[in-house]
PDB file of C-alpha atoms in Angstrom:
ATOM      1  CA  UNK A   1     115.141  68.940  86.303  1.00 81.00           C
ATOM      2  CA  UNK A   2     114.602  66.501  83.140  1.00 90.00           C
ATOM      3  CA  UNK A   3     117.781  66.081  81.619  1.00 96.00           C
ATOM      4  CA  UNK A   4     117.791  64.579  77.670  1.00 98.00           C
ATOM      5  CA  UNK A   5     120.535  62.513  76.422  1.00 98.00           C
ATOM      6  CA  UNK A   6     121.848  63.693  73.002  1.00 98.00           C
ATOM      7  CA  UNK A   7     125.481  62.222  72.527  1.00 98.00           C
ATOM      8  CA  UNK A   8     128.195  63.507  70.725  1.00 98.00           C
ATOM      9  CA  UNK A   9     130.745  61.887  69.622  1.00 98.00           C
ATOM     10  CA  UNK A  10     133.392  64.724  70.146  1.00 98.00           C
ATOM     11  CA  UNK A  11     135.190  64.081  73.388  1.00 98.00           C
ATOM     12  CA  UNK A  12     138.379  62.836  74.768  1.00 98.00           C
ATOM     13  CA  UNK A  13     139.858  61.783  78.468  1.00 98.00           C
ATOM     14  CA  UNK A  14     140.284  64.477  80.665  1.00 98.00           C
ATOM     15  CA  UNK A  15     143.683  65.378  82.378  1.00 98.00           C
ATOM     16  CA  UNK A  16     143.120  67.385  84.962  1.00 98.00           C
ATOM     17  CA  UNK A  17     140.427  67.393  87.450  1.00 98.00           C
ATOM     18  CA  UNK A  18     137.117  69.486  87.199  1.00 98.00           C
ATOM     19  CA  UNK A  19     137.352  72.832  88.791  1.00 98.00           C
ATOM     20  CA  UNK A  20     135.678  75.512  86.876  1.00 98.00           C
ATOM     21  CA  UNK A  21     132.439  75.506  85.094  1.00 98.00           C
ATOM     22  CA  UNK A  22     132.363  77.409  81.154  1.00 98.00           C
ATOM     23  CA  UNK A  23     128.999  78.955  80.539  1.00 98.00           C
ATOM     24  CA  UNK A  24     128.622  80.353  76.445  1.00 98.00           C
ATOM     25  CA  UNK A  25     125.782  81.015  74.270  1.00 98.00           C
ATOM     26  CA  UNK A  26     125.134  78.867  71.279  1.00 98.00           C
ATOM     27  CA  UNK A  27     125.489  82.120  68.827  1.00 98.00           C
ATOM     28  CA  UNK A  28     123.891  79.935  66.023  1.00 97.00           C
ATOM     29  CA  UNK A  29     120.408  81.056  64.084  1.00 95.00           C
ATOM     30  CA  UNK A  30     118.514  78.645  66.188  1.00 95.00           C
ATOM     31  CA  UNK A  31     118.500  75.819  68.351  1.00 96.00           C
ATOM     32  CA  UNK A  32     118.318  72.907  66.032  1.00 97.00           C
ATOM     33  CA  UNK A  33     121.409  74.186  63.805  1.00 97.00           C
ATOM     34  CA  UNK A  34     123.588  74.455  66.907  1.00 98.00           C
ATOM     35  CA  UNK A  35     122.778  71.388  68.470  1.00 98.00           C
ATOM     36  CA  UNK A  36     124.051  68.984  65.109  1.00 98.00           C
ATOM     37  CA  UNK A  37     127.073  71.443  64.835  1.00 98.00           C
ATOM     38  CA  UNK A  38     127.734  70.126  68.746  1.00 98.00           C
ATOM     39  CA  UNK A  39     127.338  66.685  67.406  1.00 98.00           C
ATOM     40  CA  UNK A  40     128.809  66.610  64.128  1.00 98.00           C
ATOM     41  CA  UNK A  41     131.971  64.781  64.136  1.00 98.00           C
ATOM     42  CA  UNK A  42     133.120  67.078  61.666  1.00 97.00           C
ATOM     43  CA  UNK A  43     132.766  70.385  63.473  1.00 97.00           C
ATOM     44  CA  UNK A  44     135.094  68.749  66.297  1.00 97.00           C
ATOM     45  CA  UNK A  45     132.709  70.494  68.857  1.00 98.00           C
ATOM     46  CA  UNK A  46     131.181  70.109  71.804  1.00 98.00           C
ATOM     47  CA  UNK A  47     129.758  70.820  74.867  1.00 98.00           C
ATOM     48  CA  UNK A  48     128.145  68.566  78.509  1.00 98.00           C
ATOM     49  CA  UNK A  49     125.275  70.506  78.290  1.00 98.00           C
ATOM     50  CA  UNK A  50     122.238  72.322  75.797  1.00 98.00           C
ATOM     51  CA  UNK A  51     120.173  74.637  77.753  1.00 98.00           C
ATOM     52  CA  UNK A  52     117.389  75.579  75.110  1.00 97.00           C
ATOM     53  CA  UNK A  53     115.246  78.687  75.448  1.00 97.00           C
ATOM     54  CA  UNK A  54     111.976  76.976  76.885  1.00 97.00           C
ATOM     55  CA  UNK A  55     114.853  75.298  80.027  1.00 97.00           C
ATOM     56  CA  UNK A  56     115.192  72.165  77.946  1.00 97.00           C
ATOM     57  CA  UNK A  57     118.113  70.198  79.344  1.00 98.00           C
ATOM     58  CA  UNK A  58     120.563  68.073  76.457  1.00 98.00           C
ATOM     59  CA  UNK A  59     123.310  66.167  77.651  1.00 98.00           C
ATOM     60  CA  UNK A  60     125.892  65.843  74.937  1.00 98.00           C
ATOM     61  CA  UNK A  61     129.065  64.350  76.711  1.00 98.00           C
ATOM     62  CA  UNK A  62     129.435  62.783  80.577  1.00 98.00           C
ATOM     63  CA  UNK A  63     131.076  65.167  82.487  1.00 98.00           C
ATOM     64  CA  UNK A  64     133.729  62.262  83.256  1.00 98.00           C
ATOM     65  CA  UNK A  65     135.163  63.169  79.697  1.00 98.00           C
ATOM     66  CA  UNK A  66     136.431  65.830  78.187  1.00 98.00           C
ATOM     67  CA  UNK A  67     134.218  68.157  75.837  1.00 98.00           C
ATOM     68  CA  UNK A  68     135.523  70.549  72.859  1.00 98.00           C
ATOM     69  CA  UNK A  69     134.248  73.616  73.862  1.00 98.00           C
ATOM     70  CA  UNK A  70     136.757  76.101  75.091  1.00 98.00           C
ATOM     71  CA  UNK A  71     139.086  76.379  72.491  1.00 95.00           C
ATOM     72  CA  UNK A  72     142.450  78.330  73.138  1.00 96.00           C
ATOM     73  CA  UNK A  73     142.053  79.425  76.401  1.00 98.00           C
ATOM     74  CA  UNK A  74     143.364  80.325  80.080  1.00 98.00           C
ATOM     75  CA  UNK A  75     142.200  81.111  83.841  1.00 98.00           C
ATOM     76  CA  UNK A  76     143.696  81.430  86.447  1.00 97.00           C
ATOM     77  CA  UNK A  77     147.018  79.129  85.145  1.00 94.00           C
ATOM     78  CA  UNK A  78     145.018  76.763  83.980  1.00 98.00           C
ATOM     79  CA  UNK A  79     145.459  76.653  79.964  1.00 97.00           C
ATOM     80  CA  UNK A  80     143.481  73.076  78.868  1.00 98.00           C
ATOM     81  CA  UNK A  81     140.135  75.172  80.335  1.00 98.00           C
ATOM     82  CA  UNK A  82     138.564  71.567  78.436  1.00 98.00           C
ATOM     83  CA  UNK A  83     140.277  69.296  80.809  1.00 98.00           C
ATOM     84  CA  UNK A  84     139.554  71.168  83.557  1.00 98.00           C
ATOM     85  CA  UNK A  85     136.068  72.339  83.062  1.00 98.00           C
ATOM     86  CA  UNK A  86     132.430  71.676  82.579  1.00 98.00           C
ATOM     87  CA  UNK A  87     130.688  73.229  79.514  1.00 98.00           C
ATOM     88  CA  UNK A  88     127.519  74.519  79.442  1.00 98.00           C
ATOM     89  CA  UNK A  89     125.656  76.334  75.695  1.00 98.00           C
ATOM     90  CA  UNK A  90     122.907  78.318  76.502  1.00 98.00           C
ATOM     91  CA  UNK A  91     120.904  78.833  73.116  1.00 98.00           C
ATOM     92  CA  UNK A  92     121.266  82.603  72.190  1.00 98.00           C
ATOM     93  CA  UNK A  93     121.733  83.507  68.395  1.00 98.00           C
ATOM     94  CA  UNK A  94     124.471  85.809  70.031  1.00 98.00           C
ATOM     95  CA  UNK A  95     125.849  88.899  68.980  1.00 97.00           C
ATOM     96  CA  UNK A  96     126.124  87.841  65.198  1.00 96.00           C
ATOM     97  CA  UNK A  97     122.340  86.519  64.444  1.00 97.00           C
ATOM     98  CA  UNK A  98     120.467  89.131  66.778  1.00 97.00           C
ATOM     99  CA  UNK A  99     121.501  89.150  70.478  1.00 98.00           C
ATOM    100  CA  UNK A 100     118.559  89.178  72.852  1.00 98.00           C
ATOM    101  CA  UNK A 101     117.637  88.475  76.668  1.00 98.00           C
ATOM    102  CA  UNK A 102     117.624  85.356  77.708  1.00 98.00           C
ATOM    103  CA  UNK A 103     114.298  84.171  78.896  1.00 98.00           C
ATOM    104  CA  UNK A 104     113.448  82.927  82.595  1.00 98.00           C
ATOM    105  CA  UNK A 105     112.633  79.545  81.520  1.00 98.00           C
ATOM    106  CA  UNK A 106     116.030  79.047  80.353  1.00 98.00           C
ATOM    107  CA  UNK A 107     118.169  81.208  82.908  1.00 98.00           C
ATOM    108  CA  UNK A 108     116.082  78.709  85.697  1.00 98.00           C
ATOM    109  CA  UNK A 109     117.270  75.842  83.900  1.00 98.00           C
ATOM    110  CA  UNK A 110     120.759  77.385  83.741  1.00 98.00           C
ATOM    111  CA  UNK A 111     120.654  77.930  87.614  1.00 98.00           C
ATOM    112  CA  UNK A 112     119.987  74.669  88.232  1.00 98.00           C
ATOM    113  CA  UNK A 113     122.381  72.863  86.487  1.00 98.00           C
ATOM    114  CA  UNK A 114     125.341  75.192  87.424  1.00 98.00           C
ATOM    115  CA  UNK A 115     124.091  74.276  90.722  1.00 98.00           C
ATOM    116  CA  UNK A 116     124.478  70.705  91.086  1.00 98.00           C
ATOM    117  CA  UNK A 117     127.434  70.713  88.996  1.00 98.00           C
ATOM    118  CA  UNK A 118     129.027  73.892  91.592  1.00 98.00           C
ATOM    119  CA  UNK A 119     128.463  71.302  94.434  1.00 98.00           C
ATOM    120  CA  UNK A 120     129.137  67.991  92.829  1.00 98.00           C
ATOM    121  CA  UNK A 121     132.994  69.108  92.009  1.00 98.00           C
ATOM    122  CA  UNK A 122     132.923  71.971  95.173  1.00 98.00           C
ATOM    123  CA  UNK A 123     133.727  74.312  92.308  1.00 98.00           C
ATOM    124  CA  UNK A 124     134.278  77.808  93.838  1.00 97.00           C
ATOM    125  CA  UNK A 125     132.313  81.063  92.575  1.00 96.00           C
ATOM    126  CA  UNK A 126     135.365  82.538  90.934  1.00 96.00           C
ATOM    127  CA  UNK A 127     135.534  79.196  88.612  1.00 98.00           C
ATOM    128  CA  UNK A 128     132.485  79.975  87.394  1.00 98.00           C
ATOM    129  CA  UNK A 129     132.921  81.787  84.324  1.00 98.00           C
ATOM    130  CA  UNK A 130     132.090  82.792  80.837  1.00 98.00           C
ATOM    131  CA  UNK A 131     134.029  81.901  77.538  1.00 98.00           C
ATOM    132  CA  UNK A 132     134.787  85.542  77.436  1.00 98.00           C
ATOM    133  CA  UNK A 133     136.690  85.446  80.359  1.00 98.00           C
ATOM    134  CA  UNK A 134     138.601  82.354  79.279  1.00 98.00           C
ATOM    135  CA  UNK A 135     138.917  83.595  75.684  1.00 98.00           C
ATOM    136  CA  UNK A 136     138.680  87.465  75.894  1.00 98.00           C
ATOM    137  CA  UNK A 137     141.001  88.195  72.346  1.00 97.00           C
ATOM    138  CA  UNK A 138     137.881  85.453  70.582  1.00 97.00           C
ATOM    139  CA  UNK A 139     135.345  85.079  72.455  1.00 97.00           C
ATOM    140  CA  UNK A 140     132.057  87.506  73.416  1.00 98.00           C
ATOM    141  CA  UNK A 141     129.314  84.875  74.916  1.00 98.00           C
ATOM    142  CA  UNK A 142     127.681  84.521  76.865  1.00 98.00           C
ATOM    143  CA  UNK A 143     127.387  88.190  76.760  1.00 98.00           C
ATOM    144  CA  UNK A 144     126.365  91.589  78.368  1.00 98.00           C
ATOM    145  CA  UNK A 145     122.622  90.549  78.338  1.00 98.00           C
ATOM    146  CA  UNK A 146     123.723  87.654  80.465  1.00 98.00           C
ATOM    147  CA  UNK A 147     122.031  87.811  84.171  1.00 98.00           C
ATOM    148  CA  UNK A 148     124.985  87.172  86.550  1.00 98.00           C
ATOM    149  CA  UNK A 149     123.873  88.678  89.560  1.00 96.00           C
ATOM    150  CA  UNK A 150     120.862  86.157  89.129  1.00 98.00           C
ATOM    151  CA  UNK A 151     123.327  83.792  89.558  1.00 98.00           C
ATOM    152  CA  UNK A 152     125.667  85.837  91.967  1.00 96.00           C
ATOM    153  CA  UNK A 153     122.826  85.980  94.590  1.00 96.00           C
ATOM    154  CA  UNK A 154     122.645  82.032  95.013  1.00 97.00           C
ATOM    155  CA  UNK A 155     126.210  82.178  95.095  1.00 95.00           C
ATOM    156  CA  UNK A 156     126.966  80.578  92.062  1.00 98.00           C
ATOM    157  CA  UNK A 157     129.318  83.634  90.293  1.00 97.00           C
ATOM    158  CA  UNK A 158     131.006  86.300  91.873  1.00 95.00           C
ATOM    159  CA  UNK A 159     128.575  89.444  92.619  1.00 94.00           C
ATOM    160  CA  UNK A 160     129.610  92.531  91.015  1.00 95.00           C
ATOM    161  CA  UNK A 161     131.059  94.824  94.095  1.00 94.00           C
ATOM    162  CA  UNK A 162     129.038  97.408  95.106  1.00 92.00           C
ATOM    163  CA  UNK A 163     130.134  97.962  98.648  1.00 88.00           C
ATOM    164  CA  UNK A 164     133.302  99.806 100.200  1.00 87.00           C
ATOM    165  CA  UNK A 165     134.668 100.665  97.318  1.00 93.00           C
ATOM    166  CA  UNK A 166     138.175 102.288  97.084  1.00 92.00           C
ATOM    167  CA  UNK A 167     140.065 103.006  93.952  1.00 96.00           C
ATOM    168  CA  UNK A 168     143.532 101.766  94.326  1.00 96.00           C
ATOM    169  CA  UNK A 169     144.914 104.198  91.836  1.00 97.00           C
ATOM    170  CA  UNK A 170     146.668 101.581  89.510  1.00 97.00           C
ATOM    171  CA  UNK A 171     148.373 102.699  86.673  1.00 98.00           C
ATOM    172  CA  UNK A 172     147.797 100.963  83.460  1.00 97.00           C
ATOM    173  CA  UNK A 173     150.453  98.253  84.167  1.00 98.00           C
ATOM    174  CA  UNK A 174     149.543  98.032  87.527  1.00 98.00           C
ATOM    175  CA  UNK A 175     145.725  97.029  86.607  1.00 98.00           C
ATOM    176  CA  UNK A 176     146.380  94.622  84.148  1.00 98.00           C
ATOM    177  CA  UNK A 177     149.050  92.998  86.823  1.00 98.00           C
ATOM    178  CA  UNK A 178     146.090  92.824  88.916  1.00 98.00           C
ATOM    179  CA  UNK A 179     143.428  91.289  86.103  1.00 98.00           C
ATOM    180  CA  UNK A 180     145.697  89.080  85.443  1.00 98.00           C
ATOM    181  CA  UNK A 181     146.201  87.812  88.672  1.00 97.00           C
ATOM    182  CA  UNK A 182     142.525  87.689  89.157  1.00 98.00           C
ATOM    183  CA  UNK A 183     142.581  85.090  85.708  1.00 98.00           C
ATOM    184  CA  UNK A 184     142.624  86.649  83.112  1.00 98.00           C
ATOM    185  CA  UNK A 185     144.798  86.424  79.819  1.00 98.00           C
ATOM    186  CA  UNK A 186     146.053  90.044  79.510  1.00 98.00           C
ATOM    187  CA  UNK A 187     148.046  89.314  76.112  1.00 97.00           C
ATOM    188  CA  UNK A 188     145.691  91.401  74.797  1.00 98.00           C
ATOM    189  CA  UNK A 189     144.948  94.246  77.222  1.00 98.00           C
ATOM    190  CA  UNK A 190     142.182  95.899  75.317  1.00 98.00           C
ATOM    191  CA  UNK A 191     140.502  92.423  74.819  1.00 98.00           C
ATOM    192  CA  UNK A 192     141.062  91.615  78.635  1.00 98.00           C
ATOM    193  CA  UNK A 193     139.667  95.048  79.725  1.00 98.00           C
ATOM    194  CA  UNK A 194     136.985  94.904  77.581  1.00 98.00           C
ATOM    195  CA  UNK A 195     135.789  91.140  78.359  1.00 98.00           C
ATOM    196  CA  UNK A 196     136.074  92.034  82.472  1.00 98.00           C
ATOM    197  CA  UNK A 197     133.816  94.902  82.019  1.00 98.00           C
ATOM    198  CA  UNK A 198     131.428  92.622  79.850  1.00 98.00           C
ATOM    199  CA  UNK A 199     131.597  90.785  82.898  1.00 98.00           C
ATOM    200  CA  UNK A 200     131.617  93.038  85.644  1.00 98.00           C
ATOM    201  CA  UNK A 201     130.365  96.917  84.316  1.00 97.00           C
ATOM    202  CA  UNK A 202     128.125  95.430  80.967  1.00 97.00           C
ATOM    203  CA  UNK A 203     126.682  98.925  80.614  1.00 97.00           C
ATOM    204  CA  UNK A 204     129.856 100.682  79.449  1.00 97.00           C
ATOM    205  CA  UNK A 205     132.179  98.411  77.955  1.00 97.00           C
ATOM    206  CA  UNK A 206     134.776 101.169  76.215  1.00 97.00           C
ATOM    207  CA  UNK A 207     138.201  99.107  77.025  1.00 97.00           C
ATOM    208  CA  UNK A 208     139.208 102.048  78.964  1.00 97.00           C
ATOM    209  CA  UNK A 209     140.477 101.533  82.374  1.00 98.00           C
ATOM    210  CA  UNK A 210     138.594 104.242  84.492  1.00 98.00           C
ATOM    211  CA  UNK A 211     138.331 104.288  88.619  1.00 98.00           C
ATOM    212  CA  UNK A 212     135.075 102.564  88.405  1.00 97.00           C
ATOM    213  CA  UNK A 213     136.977  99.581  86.907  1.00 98.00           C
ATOM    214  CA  UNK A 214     139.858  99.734  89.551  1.00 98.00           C
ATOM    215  CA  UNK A 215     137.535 100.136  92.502  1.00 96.00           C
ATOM    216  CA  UNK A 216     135.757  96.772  90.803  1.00 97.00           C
ATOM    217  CA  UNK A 217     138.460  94.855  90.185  1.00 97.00           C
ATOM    218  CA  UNK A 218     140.146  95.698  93.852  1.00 96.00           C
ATOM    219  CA  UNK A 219     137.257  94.310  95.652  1.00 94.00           C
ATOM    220  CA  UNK A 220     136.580  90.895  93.859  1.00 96.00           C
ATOM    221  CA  UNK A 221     140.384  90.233  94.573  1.00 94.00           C
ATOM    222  CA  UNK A 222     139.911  90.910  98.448  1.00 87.00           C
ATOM    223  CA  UNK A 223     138.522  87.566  99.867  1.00 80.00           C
ATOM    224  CA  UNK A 224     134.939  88.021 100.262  1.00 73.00           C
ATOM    225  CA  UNK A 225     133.370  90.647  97.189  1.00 64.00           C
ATOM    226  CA  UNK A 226     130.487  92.806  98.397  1.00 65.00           C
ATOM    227  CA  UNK A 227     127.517  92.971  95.834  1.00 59.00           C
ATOM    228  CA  UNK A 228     124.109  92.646  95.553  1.00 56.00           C
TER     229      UNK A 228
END
């Protein structure tokens, strides 16, 4: 994989080690608009990594330094998501400018990249995330369209369980106790709900906590998720 060098000047020292990788889409018109907002001093915005539609690889920041892409944030006790991550835009106009699929060209690209990033840090599959997860009250990208179990299948993202599944019965509390210790920032439960089925059930995302969504969320906190 060809890898282009596009600095940015929007980065600072990191202070914590790397131990999660941040995919998003760019959720700009096009490519070439989002890739000057990433390197626009002014926008005080960034990102490691460009994957363009066509599997184009930009590197905007070394992953030794710390890029502006997660905003406020959280997982898994870990609030400065920037020190502590890699961050990867995937072009997409997004859910504002006319959501679509993301073609194979790119997704390869995507794969790649996540994995030689996965095993230069030993990042594990549950650190592999979108900005969703990290930002679920802001944040929608990269979105429902987004092919996890592509990625789930190399082991580079946590499958969505399919097998064994027993619903635990939570109560409303009780789930969001368990989200939360999963990762997840349930200040906002609705948000929270809503961004863990984007993740996890993408074809019904109602915010409503149902026993397909306790049986789900059960399994990818026992040790080893069963999906496809």
């Amino acid at each position: 994989m060809t890898i282009i060098d596009a600095p940015s000047p929007n980065f600072d020292d990191r202070a914590l080690p790397i131990t999660m990788i941040v995919l998003h889409y760019t959720g700009m018109q096009d490519a070439e608009s989002a890739i000057a907002r990433l390197r626009d001093p002014e926008a005080k915005v960034s990102s490691h990594y460009v994957v363009a539609e066509d599997g184009t690889v930009l590197r905007l920041v070394d992953e030794a330094k710390r890029a502006w892409h997660a905003g406020k944030s959280h997982w898994r006790e870990i609030d400065d998501v920037n020190s502590a991550s890699v961050g990867i835009e995937i072009v997409n106009p997004g859910h504002e400018f006319g959501y679509r699929p993301f073609p194979d060209e790119q997704i390869a690209s995507v794969i790649q990249l996540v994995m030689q990033i996965k095993d230069r840090y030993e990042i594990t599959r549950g650190n592999i995330v979108g900005h969703s997860d990290i930002a679920p009250a802001r944040k929608r990208d990269p979105g429902e369209l987004f092919p996890w179990n592509k990625l789930a299948r190399l082991r580079l993202a946590l499958p969505r369980p399919t097998k064994n599944l027993v619903d635990p019965y939570w109560t409303e509390a009780g789930f969001l106790l368990a989200l939360e210790r999963f990762g997840y920032d349930v200040t906002d439960p609705m948000a929270a709900i809503m961004a863990f089925q984007r993740r996890f059930r993408p074809e019904l995302m109602d915010g409503e906590i149902d026993a397909e969504c306790r049986m789900i969320l059960l399994a990818l906190l026992l040790p080893k998720p069963q999906g496809d």
